[in-house]
Coordinates of C-alpha atoms in Angstrom, one line a residue:
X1 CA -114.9 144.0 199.5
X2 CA -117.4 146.1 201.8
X3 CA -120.0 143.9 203.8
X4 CA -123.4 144.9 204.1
X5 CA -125.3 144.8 207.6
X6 CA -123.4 141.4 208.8
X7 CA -125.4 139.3 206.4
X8 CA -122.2 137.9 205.0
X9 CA -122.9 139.8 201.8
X10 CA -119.6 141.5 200.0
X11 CA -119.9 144.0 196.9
X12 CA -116.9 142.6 194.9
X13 CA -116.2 144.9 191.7
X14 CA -113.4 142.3 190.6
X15 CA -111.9 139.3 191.5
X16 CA -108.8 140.7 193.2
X17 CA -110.7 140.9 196.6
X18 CA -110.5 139.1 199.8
X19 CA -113.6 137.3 200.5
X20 CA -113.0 137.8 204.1
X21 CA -114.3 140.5 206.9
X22 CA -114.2 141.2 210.7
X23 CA -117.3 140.4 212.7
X24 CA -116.5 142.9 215.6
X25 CA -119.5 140.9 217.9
X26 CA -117.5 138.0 217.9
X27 CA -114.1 139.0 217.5
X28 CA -113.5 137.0 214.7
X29 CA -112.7 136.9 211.0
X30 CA -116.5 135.8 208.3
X31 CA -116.3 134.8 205.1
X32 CA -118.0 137.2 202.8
X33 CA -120.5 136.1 200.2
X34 CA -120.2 137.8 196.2
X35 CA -124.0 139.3 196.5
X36 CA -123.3 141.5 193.1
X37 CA -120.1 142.6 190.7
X38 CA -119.7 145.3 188.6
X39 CA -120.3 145.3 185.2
X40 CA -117.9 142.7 183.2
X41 CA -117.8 140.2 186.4
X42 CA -120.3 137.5 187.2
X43 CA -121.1 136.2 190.8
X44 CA -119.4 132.2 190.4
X45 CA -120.2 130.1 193.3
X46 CA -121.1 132.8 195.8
X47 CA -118.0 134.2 197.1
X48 CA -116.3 135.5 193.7
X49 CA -116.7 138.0 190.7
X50 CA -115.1 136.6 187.9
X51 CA -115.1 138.1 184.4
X52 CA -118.0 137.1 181.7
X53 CA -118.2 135.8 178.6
X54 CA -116.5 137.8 176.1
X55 CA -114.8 140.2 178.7
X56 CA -110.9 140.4 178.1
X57 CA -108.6 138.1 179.8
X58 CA -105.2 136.9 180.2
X59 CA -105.6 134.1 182.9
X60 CA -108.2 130.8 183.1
X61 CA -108.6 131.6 186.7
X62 CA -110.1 135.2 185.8
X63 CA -112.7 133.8 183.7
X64 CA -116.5 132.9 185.3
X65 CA -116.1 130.1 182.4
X66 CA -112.7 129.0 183.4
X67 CA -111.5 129.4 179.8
X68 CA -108.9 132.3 178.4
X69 CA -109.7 132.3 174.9
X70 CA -106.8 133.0 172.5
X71 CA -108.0 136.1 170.4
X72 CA -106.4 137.4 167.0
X73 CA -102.5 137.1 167.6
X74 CA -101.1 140.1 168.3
X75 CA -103.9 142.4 169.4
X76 CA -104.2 141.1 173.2
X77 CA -107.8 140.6 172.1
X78 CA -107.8 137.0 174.2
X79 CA -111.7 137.1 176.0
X80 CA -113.4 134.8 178.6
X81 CA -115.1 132.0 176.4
X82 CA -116.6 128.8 176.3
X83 CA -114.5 125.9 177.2
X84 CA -112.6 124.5 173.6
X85 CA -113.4 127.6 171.9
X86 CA -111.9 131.0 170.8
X87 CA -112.8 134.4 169.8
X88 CA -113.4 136.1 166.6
X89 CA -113.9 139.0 166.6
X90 CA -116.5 141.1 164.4
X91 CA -115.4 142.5 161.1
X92 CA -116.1 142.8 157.1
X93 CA -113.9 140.4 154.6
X94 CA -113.8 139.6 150.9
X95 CA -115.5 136.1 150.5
X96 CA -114.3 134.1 148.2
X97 CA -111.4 134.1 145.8
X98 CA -109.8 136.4 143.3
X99 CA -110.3 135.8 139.5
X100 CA -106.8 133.8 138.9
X101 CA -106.7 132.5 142.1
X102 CA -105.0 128.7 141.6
X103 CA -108.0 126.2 141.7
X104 CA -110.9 128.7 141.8
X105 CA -114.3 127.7 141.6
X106 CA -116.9 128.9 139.7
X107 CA -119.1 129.7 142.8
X108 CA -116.8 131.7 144.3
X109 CA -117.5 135.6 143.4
X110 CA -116.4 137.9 145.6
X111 CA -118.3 139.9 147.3
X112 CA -118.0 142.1 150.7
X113 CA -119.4 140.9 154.0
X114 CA -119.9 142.1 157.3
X115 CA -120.0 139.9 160.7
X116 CA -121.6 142.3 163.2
X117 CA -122.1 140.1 165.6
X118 CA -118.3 138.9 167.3
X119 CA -118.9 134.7 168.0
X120 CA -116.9 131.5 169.6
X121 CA -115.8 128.9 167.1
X122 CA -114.5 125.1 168.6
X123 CA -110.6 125.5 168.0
X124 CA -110.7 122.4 166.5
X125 CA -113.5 120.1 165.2
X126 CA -115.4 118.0 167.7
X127 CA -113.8 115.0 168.4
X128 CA -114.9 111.5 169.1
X129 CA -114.7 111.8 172.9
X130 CA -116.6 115.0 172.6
X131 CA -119.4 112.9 170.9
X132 CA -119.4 109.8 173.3
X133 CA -119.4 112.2 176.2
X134 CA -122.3 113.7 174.7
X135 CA -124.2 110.5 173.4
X136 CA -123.9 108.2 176.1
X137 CA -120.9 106.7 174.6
X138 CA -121.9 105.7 170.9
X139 CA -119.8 106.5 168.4
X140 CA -120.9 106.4 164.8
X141 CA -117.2 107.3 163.3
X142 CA -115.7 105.2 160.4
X143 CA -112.5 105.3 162.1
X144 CA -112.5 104.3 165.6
X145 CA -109.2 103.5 165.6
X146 CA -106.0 105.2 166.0
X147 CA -104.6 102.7 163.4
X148 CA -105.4 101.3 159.9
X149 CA -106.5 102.5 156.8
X150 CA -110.3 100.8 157.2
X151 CA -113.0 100.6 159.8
X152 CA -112.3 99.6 163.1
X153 CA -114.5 99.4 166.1
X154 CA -111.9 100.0 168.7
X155 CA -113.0 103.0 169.7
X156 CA -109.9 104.3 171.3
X157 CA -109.9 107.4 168.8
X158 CA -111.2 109.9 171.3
X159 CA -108.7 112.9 169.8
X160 CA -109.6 111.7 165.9
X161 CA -112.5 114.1 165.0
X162 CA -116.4 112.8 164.6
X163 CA -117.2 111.9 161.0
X164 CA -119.9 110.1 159.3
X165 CA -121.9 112.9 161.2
X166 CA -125.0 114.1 159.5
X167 CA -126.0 117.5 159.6
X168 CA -129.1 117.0 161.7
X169 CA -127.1 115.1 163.9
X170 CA -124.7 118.1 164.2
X171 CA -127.3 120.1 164.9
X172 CA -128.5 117.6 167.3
X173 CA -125.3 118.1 169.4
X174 CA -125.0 121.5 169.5
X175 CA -128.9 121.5 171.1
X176 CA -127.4 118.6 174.0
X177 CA -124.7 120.8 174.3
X178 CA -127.0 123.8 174.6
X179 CA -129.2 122.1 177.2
X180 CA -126.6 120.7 179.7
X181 CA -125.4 124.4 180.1
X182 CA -128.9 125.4 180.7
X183 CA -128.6 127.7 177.0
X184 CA -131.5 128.1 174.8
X185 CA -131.7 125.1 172.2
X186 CA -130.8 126.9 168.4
X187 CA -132.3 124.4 166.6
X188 CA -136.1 123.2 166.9
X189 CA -135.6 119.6 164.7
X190 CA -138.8 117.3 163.4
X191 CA -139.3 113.9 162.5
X192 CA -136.0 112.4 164.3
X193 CA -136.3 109.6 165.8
X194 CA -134.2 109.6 168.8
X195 CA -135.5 113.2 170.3
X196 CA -137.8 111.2 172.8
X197 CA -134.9 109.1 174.2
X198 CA -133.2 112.5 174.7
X199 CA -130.4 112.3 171.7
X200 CA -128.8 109.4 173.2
X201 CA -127.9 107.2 170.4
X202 CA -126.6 110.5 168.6
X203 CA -127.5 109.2 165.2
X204 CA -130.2 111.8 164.6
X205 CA -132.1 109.5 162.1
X206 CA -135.3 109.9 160.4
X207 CA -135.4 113.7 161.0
X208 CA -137.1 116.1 158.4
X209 CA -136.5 119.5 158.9
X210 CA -135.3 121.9 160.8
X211 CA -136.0 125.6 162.1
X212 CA -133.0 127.9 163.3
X213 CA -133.9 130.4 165.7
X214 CA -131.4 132.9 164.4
X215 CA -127.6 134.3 165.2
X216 CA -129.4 136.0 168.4
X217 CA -129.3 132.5 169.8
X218 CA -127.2 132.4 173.2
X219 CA -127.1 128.7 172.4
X220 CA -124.4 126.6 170.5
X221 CA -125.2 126.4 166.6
X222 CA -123.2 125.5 163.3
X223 CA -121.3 128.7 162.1
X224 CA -122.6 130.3 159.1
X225 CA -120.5 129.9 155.9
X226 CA -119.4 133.5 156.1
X227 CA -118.8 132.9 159.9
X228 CA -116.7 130.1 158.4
X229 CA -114.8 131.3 155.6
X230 CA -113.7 134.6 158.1
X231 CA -112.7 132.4 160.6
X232 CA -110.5 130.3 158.5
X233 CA -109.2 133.1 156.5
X234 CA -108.2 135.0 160.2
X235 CA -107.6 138.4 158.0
X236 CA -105.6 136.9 155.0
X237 CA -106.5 136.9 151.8
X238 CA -104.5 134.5 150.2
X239 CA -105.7 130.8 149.4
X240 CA -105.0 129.8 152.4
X241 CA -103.8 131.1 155.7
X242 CA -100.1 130.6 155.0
X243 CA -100.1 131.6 151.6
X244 CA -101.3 130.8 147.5
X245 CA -100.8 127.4 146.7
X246 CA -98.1 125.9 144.3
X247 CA -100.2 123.6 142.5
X248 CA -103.8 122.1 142.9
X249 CA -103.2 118.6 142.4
X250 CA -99.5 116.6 143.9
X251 CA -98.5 117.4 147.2
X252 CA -98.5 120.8 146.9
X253 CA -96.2 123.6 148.8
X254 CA -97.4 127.7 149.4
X255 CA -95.9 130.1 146.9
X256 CA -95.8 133.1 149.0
X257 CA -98.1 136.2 150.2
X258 CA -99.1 134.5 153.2
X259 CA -97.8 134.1 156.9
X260 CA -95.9 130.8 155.9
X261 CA -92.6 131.3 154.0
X262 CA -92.9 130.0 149.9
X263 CA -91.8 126.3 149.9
X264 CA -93.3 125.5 152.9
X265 CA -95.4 122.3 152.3
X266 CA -99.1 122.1 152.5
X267 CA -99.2 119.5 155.2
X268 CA -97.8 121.7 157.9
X269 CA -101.4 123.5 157.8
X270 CA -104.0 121.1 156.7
X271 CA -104.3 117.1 156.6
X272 CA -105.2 116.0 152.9
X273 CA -104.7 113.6 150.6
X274 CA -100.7 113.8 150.5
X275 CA -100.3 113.7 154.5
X276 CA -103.6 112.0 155.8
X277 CA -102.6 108.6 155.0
X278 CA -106.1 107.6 153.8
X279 CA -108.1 108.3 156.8
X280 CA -108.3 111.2 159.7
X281 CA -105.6 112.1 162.1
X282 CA -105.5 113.4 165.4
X283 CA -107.6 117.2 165.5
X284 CA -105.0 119.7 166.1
X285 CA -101.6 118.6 165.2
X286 CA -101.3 121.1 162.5
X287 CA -100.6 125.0 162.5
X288 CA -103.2 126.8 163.8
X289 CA -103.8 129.9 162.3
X290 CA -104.1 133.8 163.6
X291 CA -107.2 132.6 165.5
X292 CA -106.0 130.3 166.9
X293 CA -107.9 127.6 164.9
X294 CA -106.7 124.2 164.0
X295 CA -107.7 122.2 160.7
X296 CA -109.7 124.3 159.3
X297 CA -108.1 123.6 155.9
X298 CA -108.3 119.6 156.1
X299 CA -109.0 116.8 158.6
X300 CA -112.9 116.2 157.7
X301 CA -115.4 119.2 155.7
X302 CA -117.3 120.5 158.1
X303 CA -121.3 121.2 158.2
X304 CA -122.8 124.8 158.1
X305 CA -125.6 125.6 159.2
X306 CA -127.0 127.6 155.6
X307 CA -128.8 126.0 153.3
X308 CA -126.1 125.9 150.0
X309 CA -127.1 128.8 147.3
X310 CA -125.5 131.1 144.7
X311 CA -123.9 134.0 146.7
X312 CA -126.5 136.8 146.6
X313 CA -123.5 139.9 146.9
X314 CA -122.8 141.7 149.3
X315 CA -124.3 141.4 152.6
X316 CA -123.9 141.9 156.4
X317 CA -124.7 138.5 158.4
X318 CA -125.7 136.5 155.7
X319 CA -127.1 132.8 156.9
X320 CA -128.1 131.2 153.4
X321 CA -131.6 131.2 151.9
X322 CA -134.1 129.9 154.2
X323 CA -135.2 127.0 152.2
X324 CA -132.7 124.6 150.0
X325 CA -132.0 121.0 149.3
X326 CA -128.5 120.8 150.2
X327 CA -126.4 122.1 153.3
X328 CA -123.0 124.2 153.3
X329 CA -119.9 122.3 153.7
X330 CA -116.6 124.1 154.2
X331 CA -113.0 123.1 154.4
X332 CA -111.2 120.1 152.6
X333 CA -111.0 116.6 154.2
X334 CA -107.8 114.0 154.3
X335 CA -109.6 112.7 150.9
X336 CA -109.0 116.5 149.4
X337 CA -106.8 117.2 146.5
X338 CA -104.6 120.5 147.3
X339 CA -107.4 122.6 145.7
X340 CA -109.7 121.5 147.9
X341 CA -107.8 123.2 150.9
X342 CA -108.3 127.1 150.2
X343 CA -110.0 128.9 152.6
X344 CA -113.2 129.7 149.2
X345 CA -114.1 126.1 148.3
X346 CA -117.2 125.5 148.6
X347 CA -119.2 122.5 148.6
X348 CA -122.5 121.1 149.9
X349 CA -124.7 117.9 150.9
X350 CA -127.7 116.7 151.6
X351 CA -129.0 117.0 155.0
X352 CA -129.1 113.2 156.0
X353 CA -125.4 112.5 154.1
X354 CA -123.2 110.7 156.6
X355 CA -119.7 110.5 155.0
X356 CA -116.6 109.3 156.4
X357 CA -115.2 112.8 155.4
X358 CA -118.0 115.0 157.0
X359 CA -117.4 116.3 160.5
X360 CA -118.0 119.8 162.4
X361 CA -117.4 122.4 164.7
X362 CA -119.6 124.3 166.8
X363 CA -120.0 128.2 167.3
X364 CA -121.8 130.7 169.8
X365 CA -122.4 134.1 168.9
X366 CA -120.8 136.2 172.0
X367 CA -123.0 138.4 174.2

């Protein structure tokens, strides 16, 4: 790096540079201080340019956020990113499923959409360490235990994912989140009760509405159910991201067109009512798929953050109606029948619903 008038200032363009120079009035070797970086780098602790969110990587260590994200597989697409999340890159899909598709729903008309924005999605679904590490330590998951079939406050679960999460209270985290990595807050909530004790039981109750400040947000926020559906599909088009499914109902096996080979079983990609042994498993211990994402298909149905509507047609960066009575779930849970696992099945809650089977993951739209 060059030094600038011996005020222990270096111009680093990347992070390849020795941070050192020599001080010719005292004969000696001073450490140089990042003062600016070029365009893709970020000053991190004074003394290095390290690349910035979204900026291609293929090391931790090159990353100001300390996190190689694992982009679509095979394009060497893997960009600096928040920590527990990957990248998805823009792009336009066909949501929701084929007429003939095994197990369609009626609300599932397809239609063409268009992500211009790229985003970070959680690789897996929060988990209950996640949420006590946010919280303060309470944990309002059913099962709390790594064993048993029925509730049990051991709360040694930390890898199990959050559930009987409400949607405010998903919301909720993603604002704590937001705020501890000095972000802008997506979410402005009303009427919850905790807010003044500064979200630290985690419960979220009481609270009313809700106003979203939009996909601009540099803060964390639910993913849309487009954001959703594209990220699970991760450019197939098939029922699910290993293939069409054998059957709706049984323990069902993929019949082909996808990634997975036909006869492969279900429960190598999602954890459902065949596998799950009547309550959640440990978040990623499935296949991921070409995103690099894990349980999408199963585990617990995850929060959006649209309000639940007929789909309109096509669109580019549709986020729901902007008023509604029920909330966008996506993605089956280990109470899900085989149907229940394709990337297009909808279904929706209200608001305040804390089931056992309803969880999340967080995304970030990418600068």
């Amino acid at each position: 790096g060059a030094c600038i008038d011996n005020m222990l200032a270096c111009v680093l363009p990347h992070a390849d540079y020795a941070y050192q120079w020599w001080d010719s009035f005292v004969g000696a070797y001073g450490t140089c201080h990042a003062e600016f970086c070029a365009a893709g780098y970020e000053v991190v602790g004074g003394i290095e340019c390290l690349a910035s969110l979204g900026t291609a990587c293929t090391l931790n260590a090159e990353c100001a956020y300390d996190f190689c994200a694992t982009g679509p597989d095979g394009t060497a697409n893997d960009r600096c990113a928040p920590t527990g999340m990957n990248y998805i890159p823009a792009g336009t899909f066909t949501m929701g499923s084929p007429v003939g598709e095994l197990g369609r729903g009626g609300d599932e008309e397809p239609h063409s959409v268009t992500l211009s924005r790229s985003f970070f999605l959680d690789r897996t679904e929060v988990t209950q360490g996640q949420w006590k590490a946010r919280s303060g330590g309470t944990n309002p998951s059913y099962f709390q235990s790594t064993t048993g079939t029925s509730q049990s406050f051991g709360n040694a679960n930390d890898n199990g994912p959050a559930e009987q999460i409400n949607w405010y209270a998903a919301a909720g985290f993603a604002n704590a989140r937001s705020a501890a990595e000095g972000l802008t807050a997506c979410y402005t909530l009303t009427g919850c009760l905790d807010v003044s004790a500064g979200w630290r039981d985690g419960f979220h109750g009481g609270c009313s509405g809700a106003i979203f400040a939009g996909l601009a947000c540099d803060g964390y926020r639910l993913p849309t159910e487009a954001e959703w559906e594209y990220a699970a599909r991760a450019g197939t088009t098939t029922a699910t991201y290993g293939g069409n499914l054998s059957a709706t109902s049984g323990c069902a096996t993929l019949s082909g067109a996808g990634s997975f080979a036909a006869g492969t079983a279900l429960g190598d990609l999602a954890w459902y009512v065949c596998n799950a042994a009547s309550r959640t498993q440990a978040t990623g211990s499935k296949s991921s798929n070409a995103f690099g994402l894990y349980d999408m298909l199963g585990s617990v149905s995850e929060w959006t953050g649209d309000w639940s509507a007929t789909y309109a047609g096509a669109a580019t960066d549709p986020t729901g109606p902007a008023l509604g009575t029920i909330r966008g779930r996506r993605g089956a849970s280990w109470r899900s029948i085989a149907q229940g696992t394709r990337a297009a099945t909808r279904a929706a809650s209200l608001p305040n619903d804390n089931s056992y089977t309803n969880g999340f993951r967080l995304a970030r739209t990418a600068p």
